[in-house]
Short mmCIF file of N, CA and C in Angstrom, two decimals:
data_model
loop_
_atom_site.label_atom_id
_atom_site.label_comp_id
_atom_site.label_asym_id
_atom_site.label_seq_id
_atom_site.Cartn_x
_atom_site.Cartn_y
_atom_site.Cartn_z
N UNK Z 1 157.27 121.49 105.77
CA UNK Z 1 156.83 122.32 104.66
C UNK Z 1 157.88 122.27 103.55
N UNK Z 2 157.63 122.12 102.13
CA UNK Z 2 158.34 122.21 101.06
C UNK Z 2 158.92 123.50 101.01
N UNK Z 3 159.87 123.28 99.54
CA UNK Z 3 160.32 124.77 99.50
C UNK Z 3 159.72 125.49 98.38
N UNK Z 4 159.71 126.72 98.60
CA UNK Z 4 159.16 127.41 97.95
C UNK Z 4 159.25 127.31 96.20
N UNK Z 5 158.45 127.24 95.27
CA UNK Z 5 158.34 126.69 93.44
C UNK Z 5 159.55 128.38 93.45
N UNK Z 6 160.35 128.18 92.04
CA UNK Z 6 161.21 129.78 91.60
C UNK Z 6 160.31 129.72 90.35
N UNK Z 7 159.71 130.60 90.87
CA UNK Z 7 158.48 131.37 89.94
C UNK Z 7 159.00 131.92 88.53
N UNK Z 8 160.52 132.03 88.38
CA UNK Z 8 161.06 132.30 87.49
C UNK Z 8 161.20 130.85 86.14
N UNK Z 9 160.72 129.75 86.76
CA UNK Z 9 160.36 128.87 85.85
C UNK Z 9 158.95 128.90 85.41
N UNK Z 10 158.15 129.91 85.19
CA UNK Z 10 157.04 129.81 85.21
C UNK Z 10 156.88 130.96 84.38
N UNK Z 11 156.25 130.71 82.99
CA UNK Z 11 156.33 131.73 82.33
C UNK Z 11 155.26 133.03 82.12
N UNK Z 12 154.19 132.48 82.69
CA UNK Z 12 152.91 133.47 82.62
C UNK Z 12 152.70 134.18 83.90
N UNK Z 13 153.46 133.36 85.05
CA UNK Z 13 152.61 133.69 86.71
C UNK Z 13 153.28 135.35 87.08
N UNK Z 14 151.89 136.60 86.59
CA UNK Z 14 152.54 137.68 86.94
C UNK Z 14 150.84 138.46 86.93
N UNK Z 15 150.84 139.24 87.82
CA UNK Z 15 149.99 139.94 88.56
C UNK Z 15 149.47 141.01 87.10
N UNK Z 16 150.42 140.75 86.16
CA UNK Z 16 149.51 141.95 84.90
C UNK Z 16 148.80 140.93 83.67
N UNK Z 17 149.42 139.76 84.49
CA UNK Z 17 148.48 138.62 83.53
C UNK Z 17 146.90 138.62 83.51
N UNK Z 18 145.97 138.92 82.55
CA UNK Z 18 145.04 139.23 82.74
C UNK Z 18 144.02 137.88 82.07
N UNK Z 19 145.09 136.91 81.71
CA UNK Z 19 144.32 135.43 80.89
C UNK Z 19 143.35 134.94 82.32
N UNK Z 20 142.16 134.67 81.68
CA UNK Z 20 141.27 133.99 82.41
C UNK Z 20 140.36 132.79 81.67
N UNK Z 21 140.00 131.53 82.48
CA UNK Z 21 138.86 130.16 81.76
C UNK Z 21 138.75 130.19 82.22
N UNK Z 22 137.23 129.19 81.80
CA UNK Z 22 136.41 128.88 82.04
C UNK Z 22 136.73 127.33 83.05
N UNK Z 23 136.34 127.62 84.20
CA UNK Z 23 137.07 126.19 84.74
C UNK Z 23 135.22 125.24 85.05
N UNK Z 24 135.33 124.39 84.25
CA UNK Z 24 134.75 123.15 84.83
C UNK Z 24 134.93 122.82 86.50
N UNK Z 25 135.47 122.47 87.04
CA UNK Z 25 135.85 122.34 87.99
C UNK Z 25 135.53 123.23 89.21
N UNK Z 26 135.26 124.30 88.92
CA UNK Z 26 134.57 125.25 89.62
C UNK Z 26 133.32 125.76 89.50
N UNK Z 27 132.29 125.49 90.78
CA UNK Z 27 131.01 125.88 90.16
C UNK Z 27 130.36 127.09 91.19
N UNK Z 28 129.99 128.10 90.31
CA UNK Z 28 129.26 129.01 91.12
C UNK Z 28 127.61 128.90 90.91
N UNK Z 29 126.59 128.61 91.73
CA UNK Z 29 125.55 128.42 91.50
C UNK Z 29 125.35 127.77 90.22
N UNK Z 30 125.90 126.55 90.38
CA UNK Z 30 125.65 125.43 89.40
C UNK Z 30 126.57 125.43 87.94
N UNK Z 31 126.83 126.69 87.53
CA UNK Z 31 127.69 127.16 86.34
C UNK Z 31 129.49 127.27 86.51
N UNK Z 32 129.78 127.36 85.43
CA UNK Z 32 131.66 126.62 85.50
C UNK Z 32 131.62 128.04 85.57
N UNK Z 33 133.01 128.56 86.92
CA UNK Z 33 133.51 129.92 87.25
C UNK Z 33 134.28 130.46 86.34
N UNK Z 34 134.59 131.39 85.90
CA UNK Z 34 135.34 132.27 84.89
C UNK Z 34 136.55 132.49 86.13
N UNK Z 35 137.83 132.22 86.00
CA UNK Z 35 138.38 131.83 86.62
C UNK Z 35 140.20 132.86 86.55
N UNK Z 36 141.33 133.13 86.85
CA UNK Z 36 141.76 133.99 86.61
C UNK Z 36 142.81 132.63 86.52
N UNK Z 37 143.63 133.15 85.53
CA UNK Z 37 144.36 132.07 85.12
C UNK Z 37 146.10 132.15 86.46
N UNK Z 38 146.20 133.49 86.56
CA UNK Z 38 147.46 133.72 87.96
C UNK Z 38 146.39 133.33 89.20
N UNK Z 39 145.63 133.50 88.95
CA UNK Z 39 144.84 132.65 90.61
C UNK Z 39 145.23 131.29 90.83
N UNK Z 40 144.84 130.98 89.46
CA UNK Z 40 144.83 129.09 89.27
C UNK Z 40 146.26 128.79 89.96
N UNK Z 41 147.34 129.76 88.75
CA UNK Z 41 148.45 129.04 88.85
C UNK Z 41 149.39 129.13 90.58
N UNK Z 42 148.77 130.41 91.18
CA UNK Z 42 149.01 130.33 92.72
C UNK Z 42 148.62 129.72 93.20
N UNK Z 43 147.05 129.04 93.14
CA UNK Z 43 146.51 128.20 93.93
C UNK Z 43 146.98 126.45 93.55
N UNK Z 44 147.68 126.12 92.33
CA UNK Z 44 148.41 125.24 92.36
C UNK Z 44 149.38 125.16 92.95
N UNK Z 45 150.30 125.74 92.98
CA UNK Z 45 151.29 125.69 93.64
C UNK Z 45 151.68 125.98 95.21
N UNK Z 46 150.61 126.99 95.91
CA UNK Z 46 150.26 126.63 96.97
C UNK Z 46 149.57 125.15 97.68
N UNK Z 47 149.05 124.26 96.53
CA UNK Z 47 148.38 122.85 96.78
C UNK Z 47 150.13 122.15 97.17
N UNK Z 48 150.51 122.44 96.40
CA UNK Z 48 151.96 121.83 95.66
C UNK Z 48 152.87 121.80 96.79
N UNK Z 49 153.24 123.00 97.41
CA UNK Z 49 154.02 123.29 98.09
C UNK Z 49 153.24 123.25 99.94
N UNK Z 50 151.91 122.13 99.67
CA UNK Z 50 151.43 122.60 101.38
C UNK Z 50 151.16 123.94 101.77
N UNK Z 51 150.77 124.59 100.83
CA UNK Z 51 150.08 125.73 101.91
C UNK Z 51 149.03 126.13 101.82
N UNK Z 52 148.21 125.21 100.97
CA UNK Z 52 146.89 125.75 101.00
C UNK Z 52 145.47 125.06 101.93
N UNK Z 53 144.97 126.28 102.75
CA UNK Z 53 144.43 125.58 103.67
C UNK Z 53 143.11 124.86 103.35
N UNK Z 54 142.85 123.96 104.18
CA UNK Z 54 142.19 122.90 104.02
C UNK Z 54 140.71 123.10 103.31
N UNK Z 55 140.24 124.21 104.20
CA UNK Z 55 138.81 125.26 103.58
C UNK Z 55 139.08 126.28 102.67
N UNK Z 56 139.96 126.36 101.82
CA UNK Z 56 140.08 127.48 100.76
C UNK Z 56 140.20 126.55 99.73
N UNK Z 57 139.53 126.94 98.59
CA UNK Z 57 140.45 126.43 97.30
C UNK Z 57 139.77 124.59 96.76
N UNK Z 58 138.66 124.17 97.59
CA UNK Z 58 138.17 122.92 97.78
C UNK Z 58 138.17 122.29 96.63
N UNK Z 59 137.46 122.53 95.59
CA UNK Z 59 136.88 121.98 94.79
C UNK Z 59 138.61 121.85 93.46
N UNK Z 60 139.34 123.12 93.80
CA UNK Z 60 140.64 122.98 92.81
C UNK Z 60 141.35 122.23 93.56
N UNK Z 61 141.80 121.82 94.77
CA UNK Z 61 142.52 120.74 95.52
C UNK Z 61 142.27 119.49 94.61
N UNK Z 62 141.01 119.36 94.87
CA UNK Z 62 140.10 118.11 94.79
C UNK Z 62 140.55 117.96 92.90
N UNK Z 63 140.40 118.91 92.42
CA UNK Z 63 140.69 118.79 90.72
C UNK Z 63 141.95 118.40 90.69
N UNK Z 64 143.13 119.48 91.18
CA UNK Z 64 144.54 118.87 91.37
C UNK Z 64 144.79 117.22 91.33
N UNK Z 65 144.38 117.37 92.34
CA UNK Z 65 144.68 115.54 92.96
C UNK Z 65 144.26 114.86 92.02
N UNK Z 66 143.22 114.91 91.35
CA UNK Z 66 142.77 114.22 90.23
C UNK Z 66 143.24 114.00 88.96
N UNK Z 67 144.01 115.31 89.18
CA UNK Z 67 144.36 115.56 87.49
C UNK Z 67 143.49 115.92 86.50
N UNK Z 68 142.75 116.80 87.30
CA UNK Z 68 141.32 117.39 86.29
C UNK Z 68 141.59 118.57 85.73
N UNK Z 69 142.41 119.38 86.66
CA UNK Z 69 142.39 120.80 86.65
C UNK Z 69 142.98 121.38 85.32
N UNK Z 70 142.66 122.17 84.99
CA UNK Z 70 142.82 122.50 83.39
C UNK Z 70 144.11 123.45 83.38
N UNK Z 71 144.15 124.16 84.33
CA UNK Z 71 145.06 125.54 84.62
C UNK Z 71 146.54 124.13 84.51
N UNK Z 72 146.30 123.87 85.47
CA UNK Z 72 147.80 122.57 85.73
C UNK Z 72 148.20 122.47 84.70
N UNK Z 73 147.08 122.05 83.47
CA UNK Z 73 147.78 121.44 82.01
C UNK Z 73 148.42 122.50 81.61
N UNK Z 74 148.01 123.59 81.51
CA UNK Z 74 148.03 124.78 81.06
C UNK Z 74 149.38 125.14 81.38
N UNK Z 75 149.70 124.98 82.46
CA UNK Z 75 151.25 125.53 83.55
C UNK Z 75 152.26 124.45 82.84
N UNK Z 76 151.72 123.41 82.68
CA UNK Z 76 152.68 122.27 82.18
C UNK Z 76 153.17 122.67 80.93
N UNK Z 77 152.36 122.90 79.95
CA UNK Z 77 152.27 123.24 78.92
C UNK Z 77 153.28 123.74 78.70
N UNK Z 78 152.94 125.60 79.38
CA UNK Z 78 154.08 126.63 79.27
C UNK Z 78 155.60 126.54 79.35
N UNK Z 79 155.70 125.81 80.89
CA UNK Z 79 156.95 125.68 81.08
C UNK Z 79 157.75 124.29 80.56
N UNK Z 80 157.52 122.95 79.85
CA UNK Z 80 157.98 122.76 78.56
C UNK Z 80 157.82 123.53 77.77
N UNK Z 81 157.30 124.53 76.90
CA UNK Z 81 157.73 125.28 75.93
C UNK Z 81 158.59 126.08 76.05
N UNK Z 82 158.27 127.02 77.27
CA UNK Z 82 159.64 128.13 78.23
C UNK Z 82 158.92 128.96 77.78
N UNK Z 83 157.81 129.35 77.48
CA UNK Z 83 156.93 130.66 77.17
C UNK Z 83 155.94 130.93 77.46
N UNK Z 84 155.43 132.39 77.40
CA UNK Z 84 153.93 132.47 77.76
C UNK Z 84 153.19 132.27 76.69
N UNK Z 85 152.17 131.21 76.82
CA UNK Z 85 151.32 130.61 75.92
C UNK Z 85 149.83 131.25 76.35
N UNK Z 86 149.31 131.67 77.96
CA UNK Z 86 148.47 132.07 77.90
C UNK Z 86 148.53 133.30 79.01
N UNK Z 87 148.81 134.33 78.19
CA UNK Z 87 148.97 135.45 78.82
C UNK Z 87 148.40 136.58 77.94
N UNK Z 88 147.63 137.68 78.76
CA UNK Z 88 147.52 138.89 78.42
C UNK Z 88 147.50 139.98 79.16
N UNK Z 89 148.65 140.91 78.12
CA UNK Z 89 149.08 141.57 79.01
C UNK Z 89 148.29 142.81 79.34
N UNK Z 90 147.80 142.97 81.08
CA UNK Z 90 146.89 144.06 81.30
C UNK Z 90 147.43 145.64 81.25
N UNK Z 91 148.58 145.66 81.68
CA UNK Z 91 149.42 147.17 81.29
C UNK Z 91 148.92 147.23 80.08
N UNK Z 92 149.13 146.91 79.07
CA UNK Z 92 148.98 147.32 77.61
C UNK Z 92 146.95 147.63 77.76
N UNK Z 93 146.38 146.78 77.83
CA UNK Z 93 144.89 147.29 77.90
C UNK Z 93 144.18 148.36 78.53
N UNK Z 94 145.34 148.17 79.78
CA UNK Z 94 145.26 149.64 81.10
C UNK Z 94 145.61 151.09 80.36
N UNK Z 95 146.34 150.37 79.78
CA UNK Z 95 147.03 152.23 78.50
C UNK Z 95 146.40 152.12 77.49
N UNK Z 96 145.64 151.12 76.86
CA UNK Z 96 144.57 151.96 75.57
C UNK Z 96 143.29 152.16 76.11
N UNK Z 97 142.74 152.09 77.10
CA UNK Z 97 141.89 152.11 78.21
C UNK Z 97 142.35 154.04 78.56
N UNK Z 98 143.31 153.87 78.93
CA UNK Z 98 143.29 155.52 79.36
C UNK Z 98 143.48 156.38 78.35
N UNK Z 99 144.36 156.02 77.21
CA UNK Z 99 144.26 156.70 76.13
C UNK Z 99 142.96 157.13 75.01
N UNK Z 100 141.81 156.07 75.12
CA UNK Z 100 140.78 155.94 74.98
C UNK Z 100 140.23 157.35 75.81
N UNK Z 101 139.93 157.07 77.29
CA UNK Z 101 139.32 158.24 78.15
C UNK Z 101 140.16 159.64 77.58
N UNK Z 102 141.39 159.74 77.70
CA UNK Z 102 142.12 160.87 77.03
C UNK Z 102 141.39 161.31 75.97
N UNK Z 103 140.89 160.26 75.19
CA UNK Z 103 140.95 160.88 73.92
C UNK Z 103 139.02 161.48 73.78
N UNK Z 104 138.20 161.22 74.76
CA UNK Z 104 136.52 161.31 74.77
C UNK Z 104 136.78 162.71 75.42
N UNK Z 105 137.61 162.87 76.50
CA UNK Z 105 137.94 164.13 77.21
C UNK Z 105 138.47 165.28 76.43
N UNK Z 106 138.70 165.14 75.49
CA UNK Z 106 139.39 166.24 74.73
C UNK Z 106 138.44 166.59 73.27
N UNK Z 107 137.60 165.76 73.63
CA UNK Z 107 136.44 166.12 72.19
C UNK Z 107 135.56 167.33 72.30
N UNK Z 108 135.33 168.11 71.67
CA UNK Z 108 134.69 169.01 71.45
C UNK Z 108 133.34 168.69 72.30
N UNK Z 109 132.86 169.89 73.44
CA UNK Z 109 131.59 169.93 73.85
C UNK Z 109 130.35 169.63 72.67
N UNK Z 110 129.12 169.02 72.94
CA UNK Z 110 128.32 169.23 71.78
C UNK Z 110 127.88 170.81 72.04
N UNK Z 111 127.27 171.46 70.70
CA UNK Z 111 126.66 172.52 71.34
C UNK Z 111 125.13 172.42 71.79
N UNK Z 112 124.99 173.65 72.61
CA UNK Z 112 123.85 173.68 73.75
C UNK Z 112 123.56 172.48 75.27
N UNK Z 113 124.90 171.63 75.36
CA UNK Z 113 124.24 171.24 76.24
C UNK Z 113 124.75 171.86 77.31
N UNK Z 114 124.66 171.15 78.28
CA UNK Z 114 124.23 172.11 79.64
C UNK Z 114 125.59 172.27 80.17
N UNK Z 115 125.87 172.90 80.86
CA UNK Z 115 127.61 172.94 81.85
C UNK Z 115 127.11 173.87 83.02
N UNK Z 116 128.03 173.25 84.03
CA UNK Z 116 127.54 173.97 85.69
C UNK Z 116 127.80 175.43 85.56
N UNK Z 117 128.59 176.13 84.77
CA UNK Z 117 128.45 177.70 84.74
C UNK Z 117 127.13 178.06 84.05
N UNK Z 118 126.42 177.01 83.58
CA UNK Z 118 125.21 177.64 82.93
C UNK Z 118 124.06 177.93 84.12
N UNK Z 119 124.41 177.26 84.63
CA UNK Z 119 123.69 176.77 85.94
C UNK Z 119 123.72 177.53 87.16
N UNK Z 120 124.68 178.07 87.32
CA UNK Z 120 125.21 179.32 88.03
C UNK Z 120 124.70 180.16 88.08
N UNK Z 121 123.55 180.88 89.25
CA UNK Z 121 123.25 182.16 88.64
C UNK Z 121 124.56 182.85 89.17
N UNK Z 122 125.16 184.27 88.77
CA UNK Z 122 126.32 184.79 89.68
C UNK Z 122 125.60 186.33 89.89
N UNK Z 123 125.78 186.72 91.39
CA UNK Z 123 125.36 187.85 92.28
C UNK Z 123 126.14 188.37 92.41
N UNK Z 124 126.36 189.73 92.83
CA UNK Z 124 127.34 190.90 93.76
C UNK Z 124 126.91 190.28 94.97
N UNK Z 125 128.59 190.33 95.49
CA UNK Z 125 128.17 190.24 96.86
C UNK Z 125 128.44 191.68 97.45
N UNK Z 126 127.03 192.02 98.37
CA UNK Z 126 127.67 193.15 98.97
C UNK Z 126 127.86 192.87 100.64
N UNK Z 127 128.56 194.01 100.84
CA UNK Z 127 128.96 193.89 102.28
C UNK Z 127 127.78 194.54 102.81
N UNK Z 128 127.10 193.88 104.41
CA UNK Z 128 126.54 194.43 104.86
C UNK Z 128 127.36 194.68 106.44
N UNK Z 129 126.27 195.30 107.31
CA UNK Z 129 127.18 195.76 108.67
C UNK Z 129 126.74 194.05 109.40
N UNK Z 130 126.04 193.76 109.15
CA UNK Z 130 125.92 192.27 109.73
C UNK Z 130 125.82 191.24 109.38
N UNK Z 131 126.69 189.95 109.38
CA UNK Z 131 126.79 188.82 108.45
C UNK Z 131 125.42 187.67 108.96
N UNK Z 132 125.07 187.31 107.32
CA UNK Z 132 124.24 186.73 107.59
C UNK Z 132 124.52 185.26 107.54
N UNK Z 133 123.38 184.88 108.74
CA UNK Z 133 123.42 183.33 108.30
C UNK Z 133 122.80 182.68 107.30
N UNK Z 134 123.48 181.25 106.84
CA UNK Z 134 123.12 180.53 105.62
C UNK Z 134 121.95 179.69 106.10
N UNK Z 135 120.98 180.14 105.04
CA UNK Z 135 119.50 179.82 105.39
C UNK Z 135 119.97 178.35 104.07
N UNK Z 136 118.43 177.85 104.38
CA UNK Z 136 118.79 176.19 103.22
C UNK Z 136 118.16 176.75 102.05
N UNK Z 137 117.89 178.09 101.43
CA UNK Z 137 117.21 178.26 100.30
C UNK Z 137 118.38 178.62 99.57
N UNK Z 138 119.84 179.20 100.62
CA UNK Z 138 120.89 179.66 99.62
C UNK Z 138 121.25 178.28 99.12
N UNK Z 139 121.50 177.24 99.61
CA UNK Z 139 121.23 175.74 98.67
C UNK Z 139 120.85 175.54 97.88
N UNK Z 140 119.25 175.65 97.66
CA UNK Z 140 118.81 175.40 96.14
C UNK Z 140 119.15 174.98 94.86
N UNK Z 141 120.13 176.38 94.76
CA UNK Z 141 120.97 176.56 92.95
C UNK Z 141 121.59 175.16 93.46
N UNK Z 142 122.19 174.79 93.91
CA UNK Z 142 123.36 173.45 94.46
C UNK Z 142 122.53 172.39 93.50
N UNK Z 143 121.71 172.26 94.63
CA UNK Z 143 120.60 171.56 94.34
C UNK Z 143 120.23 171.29 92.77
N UNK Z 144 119.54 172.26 92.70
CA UNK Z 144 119.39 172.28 91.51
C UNK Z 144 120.51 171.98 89.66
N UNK Z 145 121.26 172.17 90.44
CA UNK Z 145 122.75 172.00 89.65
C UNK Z 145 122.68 170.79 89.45
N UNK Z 146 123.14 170.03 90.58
CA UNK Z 146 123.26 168.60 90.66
C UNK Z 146 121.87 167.73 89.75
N UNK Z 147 120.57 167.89 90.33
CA UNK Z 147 119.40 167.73 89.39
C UNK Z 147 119.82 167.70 87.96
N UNK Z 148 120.08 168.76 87.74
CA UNK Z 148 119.95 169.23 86.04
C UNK Z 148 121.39 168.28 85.59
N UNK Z 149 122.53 168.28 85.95
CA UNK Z 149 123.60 167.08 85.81
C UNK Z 149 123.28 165.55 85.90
N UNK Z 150 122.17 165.63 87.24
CA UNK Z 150 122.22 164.10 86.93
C UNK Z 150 121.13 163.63 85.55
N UNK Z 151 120.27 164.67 85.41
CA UNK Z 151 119.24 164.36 84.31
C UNK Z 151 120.21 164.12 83.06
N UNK Z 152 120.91 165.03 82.77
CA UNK Z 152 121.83 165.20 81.70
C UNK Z 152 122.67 164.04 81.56
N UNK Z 153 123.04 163.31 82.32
CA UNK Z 153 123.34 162.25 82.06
C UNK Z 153 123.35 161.54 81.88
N UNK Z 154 121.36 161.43 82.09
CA UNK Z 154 120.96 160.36 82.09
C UNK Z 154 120.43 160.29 80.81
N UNK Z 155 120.24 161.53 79.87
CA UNK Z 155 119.76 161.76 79.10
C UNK Z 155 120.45 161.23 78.13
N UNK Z 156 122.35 161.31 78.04
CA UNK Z 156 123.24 160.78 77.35
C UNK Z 156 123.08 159.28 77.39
N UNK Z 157 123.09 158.58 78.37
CA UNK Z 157 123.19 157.25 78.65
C UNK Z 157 122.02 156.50 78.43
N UNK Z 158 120.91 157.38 78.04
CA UNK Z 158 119.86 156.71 76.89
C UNK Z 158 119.73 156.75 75.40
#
């Protein structure tokens, strides 16, 4: 077995890399796979270094060896330049992504629509000398809650 590639020559190969192509070379039901560009570049270098097994990875082996594979050029590319040429970074999308949700969450309710305290009827509870059991009609409101939420949502999402 070879020795292991120092990944530190490699300027894009990182798990928040979110660059992905279109690989020729890969076909899912007849069409070229949308492909993750840190997949590629692991699964090269696992070709590279012997460890990729014989039934995984077929059709990019087979590109490798050929010199088809697009990702390869791609890796070549980078590391003569010493930079990331095809990288994007997913931390940064992951945080305007949540800052985004932050920011829908903090918007003003519209008025009149519905909210589960509307939904609520609320009772006294009184004490009696004997506790009762929960019949399935004290359910209902539940029930019904959930109903009226999922309509409501669905109502938005049309």
């Amino acid at each position: 077995m070879s020795t292991r590639t120092d990944l530190s020559k490699i300027p894009s190969i990182s798990g928040n890399n979110g660059y992905s192509l279109r690989c020729p070379e890969v076909k899912i039901n007849g069409h070229e796979a949308h492909c993750s560009y840190t997949v590629c570049q692991h699964t090269i270098l696992a070709y590279k270094e012997k460890r990729l097994p014989a039934t995984s990875f077929q059709s990019c082996a087979a590109a490798i060896a050929a010199g088809k594979c697009q990702a390869l050029k791609m890796m070549v590319e980078e590391i003569r330049k010493g930079e990331q040429l095809y990288f994007i970074d997913m931390s940064a999308l992951i945080k305007e992504v949540e800052e985004q949700n932050d920011h829908a969450r903090t918007l003003t309710r519209k008025r009149n629509t519905m909210t589960i305290n509307s939904l609520v009827k609320r009772t006294k509870k009184t004490e009696s000398a004997k506790p009762e059991t929960t019949s399935t009609d004290s359910l209902a409101p539940v029930t019904d809650v959930y109903a009226a939420l999922i309509e409501e949502a669905t109502k938005e999402n049309t």
